[in-house]
Coordinates of C-alpha atoms (C1' of nucleotides) in Angstrom, one line a residue:
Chain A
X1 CA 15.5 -6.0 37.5
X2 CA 14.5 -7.5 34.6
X3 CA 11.9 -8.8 35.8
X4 CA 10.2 -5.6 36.8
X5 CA 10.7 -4.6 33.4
X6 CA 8.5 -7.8 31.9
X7 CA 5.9 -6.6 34.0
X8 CA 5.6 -3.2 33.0
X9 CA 5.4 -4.1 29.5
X10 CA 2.6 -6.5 30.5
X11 CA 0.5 -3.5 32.2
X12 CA 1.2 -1.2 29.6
X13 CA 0.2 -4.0 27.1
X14 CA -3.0 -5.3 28.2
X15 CA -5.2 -1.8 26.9
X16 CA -3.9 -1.9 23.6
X17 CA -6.2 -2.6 20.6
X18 CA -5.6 -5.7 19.8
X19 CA -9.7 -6.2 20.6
X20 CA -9.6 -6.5 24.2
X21 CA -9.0 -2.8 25.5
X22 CA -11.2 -0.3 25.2
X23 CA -10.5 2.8 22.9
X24 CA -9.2 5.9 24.4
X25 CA -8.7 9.1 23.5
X26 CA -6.6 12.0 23.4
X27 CA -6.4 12.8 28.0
X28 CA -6.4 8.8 28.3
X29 CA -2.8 8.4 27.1
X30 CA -1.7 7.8 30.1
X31 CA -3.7 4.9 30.9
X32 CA -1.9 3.0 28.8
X33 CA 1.7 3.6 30.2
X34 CA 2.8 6.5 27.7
X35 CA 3.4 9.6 28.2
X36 CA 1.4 12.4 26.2
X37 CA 4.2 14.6 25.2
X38 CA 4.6 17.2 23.2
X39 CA 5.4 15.9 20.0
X40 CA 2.5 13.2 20.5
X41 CA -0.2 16.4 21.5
X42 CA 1.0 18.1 18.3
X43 CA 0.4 15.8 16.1
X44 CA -2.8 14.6 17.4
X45 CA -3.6 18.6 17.2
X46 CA -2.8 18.2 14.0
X47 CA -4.8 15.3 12.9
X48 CA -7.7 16.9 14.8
X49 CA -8.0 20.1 12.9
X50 CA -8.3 18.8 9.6
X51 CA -10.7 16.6 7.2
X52 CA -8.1 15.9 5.1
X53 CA -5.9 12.1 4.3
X54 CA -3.0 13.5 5.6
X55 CA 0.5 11.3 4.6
X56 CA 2.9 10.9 7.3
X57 CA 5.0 13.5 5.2
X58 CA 1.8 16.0 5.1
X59 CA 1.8 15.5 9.0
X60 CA 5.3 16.0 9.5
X61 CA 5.5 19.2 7.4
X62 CA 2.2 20.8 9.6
X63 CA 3.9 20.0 12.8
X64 CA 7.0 21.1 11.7
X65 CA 5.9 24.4 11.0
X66 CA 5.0 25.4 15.0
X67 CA 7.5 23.4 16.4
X68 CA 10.2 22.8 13.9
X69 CA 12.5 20.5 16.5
X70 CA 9.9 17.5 16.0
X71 CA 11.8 14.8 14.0
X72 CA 10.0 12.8 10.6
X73 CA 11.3 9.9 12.9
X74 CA 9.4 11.0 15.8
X75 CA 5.8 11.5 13.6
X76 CA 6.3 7.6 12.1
X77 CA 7.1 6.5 15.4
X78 CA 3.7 8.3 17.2
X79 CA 1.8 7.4 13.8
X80 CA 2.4 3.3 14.5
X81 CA 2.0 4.2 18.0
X82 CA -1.6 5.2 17.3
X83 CA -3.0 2.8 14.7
X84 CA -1.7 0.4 17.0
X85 CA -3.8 1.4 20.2
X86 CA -6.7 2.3 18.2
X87 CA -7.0 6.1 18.0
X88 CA -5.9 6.2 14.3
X89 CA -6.7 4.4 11.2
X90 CA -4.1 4.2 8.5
X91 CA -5.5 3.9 4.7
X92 CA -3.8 3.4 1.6
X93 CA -5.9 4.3 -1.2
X94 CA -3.0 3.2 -3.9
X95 CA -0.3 5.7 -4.4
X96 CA 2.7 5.2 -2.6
X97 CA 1.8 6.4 1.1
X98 CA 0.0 5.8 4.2
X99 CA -2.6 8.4 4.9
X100 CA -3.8 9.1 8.6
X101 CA -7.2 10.2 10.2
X102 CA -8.3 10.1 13.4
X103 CA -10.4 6.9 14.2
X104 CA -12.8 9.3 16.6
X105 CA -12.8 13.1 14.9
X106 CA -13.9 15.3 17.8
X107 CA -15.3 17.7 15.1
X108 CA -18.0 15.5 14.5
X109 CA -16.8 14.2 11.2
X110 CA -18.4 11.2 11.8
X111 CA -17.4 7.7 11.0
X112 CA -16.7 7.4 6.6
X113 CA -15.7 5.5 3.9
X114 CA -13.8 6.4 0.9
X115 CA -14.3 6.7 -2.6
X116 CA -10.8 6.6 -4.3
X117 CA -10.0 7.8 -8.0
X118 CA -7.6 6.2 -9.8
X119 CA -7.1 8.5 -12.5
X120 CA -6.7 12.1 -10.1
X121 CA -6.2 10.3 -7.1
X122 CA -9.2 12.3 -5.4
X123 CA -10.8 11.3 -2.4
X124 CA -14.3 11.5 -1.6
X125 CA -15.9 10.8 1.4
X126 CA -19.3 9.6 1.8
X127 CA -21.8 8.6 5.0
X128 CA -24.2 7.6 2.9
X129 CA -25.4 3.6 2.9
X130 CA -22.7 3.6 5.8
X131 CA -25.8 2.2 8.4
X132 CA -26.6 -0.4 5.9
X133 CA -22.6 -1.2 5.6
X134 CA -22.1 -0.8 9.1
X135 CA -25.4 -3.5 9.7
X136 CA -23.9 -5.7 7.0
X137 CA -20.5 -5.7 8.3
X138 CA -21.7 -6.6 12.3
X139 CA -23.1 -9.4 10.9
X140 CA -20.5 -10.6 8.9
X141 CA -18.1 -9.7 11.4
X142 CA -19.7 -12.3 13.9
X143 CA -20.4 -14.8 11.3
X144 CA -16.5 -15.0 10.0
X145 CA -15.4 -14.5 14.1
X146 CA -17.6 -18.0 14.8
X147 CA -16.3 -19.4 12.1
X148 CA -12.7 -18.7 11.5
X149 CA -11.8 -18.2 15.6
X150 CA -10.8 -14.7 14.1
X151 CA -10.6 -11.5 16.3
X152 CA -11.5 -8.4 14.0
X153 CA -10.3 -5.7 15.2
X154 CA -11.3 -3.2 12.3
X155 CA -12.1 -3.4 8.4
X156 CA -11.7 -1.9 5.0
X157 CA -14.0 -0.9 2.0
X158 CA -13.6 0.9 -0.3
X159 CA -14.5 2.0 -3.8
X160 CA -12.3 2.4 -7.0
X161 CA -13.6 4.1 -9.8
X162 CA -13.3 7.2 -12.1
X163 CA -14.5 10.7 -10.5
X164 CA -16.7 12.8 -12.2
X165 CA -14.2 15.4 -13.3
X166 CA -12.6 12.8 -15.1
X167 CA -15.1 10.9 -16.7
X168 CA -15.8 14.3 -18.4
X169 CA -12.8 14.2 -20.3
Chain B
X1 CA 1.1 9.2 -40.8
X2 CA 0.9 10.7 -36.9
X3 CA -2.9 10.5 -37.5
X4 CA -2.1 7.0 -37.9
X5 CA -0.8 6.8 -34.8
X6 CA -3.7 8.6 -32.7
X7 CA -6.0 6.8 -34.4
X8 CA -4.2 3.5 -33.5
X9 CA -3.5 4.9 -29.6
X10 CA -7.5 5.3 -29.9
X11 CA -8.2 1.8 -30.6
X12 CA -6.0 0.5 -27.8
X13 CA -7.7 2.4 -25.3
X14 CA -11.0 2.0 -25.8
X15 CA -11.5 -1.4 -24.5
X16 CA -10.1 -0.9 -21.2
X17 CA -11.1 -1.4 -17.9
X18 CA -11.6 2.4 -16.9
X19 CA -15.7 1.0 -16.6
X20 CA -16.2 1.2 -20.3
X21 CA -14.8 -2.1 -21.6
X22 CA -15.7 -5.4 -21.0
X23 CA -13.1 -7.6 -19.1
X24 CA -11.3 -9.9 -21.4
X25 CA -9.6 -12.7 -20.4
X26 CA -6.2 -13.9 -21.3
X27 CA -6.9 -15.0 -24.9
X28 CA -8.5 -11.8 -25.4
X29 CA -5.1 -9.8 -25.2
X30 CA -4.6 -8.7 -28.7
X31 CA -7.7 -7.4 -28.9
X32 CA -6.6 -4.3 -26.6
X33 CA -3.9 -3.7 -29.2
X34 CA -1.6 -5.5 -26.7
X35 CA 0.8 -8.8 -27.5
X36 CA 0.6 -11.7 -25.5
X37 CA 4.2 -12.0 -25.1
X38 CA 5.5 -14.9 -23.7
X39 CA 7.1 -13.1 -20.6
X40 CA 3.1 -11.8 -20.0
X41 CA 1.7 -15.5 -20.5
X42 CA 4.8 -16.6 -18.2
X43 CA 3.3 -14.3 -15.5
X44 CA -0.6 -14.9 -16.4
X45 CA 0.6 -19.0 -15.4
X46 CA 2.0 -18.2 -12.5
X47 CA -0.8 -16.0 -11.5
X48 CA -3.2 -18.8 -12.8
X49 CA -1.5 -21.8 -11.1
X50 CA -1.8 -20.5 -7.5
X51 CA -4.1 -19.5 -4.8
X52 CA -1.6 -17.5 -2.8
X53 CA -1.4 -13.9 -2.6
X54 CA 2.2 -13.6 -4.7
X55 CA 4.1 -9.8 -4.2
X56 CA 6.1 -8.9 -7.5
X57 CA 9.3 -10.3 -6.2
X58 CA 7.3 -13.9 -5.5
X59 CA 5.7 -14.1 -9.3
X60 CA 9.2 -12.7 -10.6
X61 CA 11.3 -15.4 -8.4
X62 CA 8.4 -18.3 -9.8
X63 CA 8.5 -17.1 -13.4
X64 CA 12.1 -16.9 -13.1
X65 CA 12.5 -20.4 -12.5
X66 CA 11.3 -21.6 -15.9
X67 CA 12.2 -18.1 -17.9
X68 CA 15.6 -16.9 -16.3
X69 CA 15.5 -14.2 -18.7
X70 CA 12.5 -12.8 -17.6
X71 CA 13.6 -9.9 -15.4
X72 CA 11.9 -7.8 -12.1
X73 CA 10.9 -5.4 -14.2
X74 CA 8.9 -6.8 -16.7
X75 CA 7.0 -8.4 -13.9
X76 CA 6.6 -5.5 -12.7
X77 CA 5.3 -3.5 -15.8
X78 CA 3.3 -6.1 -16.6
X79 CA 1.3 -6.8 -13.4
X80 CA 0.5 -2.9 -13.3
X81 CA -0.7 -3.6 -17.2
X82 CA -2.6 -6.6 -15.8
X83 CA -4.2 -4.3 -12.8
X84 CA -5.0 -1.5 -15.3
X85 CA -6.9 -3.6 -17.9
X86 CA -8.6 -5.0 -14.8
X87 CA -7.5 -8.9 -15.4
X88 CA -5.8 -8.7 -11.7
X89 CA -6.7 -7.3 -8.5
X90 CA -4.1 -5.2 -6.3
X91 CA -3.8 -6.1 -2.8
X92 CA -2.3 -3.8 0.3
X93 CA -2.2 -6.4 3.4
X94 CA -0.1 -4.4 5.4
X95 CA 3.1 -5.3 4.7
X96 CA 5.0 -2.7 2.6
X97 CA 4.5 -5.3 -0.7
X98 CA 1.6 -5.5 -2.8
X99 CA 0.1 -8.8 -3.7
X100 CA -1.6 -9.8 -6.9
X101 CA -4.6 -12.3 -7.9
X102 CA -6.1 -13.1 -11.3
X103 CA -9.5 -11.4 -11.3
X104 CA -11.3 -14.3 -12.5
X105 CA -9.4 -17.2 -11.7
X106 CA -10.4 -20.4 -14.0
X107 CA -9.9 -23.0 -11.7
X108 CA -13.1 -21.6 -10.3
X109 CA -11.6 -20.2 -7.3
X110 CA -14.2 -17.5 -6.7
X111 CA -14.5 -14.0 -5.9
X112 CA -13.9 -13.7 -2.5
X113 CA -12.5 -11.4 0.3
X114 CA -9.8 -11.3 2.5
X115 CA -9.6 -11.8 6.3
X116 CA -5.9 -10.3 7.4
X117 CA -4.1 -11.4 10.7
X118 CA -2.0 -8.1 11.7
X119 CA -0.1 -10.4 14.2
X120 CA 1.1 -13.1 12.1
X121 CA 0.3 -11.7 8.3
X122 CA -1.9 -14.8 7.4
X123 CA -4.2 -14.0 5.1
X124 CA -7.5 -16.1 5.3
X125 CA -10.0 -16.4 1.9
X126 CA -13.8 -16.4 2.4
X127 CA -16.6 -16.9 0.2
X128 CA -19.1 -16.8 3.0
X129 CA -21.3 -13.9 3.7
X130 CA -20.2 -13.2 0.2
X131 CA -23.6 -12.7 -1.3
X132 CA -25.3 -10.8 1.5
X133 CA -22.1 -8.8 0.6
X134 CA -22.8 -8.6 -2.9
X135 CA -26.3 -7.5 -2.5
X136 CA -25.7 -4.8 0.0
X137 CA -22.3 -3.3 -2.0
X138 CA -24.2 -3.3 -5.5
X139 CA -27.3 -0.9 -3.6
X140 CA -24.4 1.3 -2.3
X141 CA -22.1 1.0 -5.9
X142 CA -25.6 2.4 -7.2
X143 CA -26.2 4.7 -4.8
X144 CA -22.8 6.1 -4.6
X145 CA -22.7 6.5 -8.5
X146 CA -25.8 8.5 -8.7
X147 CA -25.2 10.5 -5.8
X148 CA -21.5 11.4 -6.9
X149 CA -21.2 10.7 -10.6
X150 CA -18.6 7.9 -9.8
X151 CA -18.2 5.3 -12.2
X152 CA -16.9 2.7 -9.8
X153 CA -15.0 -0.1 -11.3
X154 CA -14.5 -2.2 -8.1
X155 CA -13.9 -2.3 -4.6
X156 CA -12.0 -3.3 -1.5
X157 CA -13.5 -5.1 1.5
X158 CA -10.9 -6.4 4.0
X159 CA -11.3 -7.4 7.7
X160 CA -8.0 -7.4 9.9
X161 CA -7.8 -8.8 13.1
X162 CA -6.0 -12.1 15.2
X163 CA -6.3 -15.7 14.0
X164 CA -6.6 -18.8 15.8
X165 CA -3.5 -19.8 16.0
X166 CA -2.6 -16.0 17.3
X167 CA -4.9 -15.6 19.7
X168 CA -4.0 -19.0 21.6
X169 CA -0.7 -17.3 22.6
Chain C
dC1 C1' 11.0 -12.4 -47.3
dT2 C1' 12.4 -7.6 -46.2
dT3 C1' 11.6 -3.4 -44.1
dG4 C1' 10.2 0.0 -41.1
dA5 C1' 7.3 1.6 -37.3
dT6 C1' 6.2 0.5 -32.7
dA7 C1' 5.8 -2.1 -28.6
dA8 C1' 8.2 -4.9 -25.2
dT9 C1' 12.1 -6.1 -22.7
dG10 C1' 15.8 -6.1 -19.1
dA11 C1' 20.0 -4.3 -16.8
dT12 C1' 20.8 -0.6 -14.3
dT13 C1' 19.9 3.6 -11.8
dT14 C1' 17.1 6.4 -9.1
dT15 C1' 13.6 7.5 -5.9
dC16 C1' 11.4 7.8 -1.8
dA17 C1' 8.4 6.1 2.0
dG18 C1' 9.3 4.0 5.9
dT19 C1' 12.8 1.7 9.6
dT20 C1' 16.7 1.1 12.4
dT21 C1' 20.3 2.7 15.2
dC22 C1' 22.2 5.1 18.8
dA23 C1' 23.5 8.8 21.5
dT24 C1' 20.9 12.3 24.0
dT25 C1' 17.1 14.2 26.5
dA26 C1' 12.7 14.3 29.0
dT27 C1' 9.7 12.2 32.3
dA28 C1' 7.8 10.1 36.3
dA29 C1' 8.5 7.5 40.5
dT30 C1' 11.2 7.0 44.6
Chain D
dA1 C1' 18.0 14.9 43.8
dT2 C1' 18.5 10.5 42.0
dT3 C1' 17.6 6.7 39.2
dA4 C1' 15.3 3.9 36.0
dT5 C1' 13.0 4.1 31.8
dA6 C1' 10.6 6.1 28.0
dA7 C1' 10.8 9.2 24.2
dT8 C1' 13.3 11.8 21.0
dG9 C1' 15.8 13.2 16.6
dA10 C1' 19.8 13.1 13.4
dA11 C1' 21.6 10.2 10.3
dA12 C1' 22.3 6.0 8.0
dC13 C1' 19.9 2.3 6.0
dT14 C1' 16.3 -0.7 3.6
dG15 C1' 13.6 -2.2 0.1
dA16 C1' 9.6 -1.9 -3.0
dA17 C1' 8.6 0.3 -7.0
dA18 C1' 9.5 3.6 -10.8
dA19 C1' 12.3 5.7 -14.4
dT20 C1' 15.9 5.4 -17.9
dC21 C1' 17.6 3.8 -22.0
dA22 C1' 19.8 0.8 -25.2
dT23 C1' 18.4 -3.5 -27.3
dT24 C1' 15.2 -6.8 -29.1
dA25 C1' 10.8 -8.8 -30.5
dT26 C1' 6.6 -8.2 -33.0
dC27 C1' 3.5 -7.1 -36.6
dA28 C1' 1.7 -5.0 -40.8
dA29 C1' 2.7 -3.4 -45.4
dG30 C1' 5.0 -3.7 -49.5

DNA sequence: CTTGATAATGATTTTCAGTTTCATTATAAT
DNA sequence: ATTATAATGAAACTGAAAATCATTATCAAG
C-alpha cells in the first residue's frame, strides 16, 4: 500500500519544473497527476485576463468575487503549485508581497522585465533590449551551468530607480 | 526657527542615494546629516566582516554578541537607512527573510551576482560573466532611462536553479 | 559646562503575508 | 457503487517587519 503510493508521487514528480520536464499549460494539468479543478481554472482565468502584478490577496479578492466559496488558503496553495511546475512566475519587486503573472500569457503579452519604483511603487514593463538580455543571459546561463554544475531553471533582473512622475517632484 | 528646520531637513536629503548623490562610505556618515552611532558602526562591522548573506535577525544575533544592548529594531531601522542611502544592497532569495550586503565591501570582495539553489537555499557568488554583464545592463540602463524617463539607481540579476550537490540526489 | 532642539534607541505591541492543521468534500480509477 | 487519494477551506498559527512611544544620546549655540 504504501508502496503504490511512493510511486505515484514519482510519476507525478518527474514533469515538474525542476529543469527536466517540459512546460505545460493550462489543458495539460493533467499530465502531471493533478486535477484541473475549479478553483485551479479560476484562478488561472484570472491570471489570464489581466496585465497586471497581481498579489496573492489581489487574486484571491477577483476569484472571490464569481465564486465566493474559493478559500485564501486554496489560491496560496494553487499559487506554489504553479511557480513550482513552471506555469507561473512569482516576483517581488520590494514591498511586502508576492506578485503573480503567468510565465506563458496567451494574450500575447510577450515575455518582460520590470522596471520597479521605489518611491510609488509603480511597475513598468518593458520588451525593449529584452533580445540582447535574453542573448546575454543564454550565454551566461551555460557558462555558470559548466562551471558551477548548476541547473537554472529561471532568472531575475530587474531595475530600481525613480519613475518619471516622481522625479518631477 | 521652523525654517530652521526645513532648511536643515533640506541638507540631509540632498546627498542621498535617490540617483542624485554620490555614494558615501562609512566615514562619510555625518555628512548626510546622519550620526555614526555606535549601534550603526556595530552593524556596518558586522556587515563588513562577512561574506555571507546575513537576514536582520543574523546581523542583530552577531551585533548582539558584543553589544547586548543593541536591540532587533535598531538593526532593523538601520539596515533600511543603510539600503536607502544606498551603502547596502537588499536581497529576496526566496525565503520569507531578506538578506543584506555592504554595497562596496572593502576587503575587495567585488560586485557580483547571485546564483540561488531553490532546493537547498545555497546561495552561490559569481564574478564571472560579470563584465559581459556589465556592458550589456549599462546599454539597457541607458536605453531604459531615455525611453521611460527612469532614473535607475541599480538593479537585480539573479539566477535560481539546482546545485551540485542537489542534483546528485 | 549647561541647555535646548532633535535624532536615535529599544522594549513592546501590532500588523499582515503566508503556512499549517485537520475535518470535509470532490475526483478518478476499479 | 466503492475505495483510495487528492483537493479544499475554515481557522489557528507563524514569523518577519513595521509602528508606537517613552527614554536616552548627540550636537550646536550660548
Amino acid at each position: 500500500m504504501k508502496l503504490k503510493i511512493i510511486i505515484k508521487k514519482e510519476e507525478s514528480f518527474m514533469p515538474w519544473r525542476d529543469g527536466t520536464g517540459p512546460p505545460w499549460l493550462e489543458g495539460k494539468f493533467k499530465g502531471c497527476g493533478f486535477r484541473l479543478t475549479v478553483p485551479r481554472q479560476a484562478i488561472l482565468d484570472v491570471l489570464a485576463g489581466t496585465a497586471e502584478h497581481l498579489s496573492a490577496e489581489d487574486i484571491y479578492l477577483k476569484v472571490h468575487k464569481v465564486h465566493p466559496a474559493i478559500g485564501l488558503t486554496t489560491v496560496y496553495r494553487t499559487l506554489e503549485l504553479l511557480v513550482q511546475s513552471g506555469m507561473v512566475f512569482k516576483f517581488d519587486f520590494g514591498d511586502g508581497r508576492a506578485r503573480y503573472e503567468l510565465s506563458e500569457n496567451p494574450k500575447g503579452i510577450g515575455h518582460h522585465h520590470h522596471l520597479v519604483c521605489t518611491r510609488c511603487r509603480r511597475i513598468i514593463d518593458y520588451q525593449d533590449f529584452i533580445d540582447e538580455e535574453k542573448d546575454l543571459l543564454q550565454k551566461t546561463e551555460r557558462g555558470l551551468s559548466k562551471k558551477y554544475d548548476f541547473h537554472i531553471t529561471h532568472h531575475v533582473i530587474q531595475f530600481y530607480g525613480v519613475c518619471r512622475e516622481c522625479l518631477g517632484c
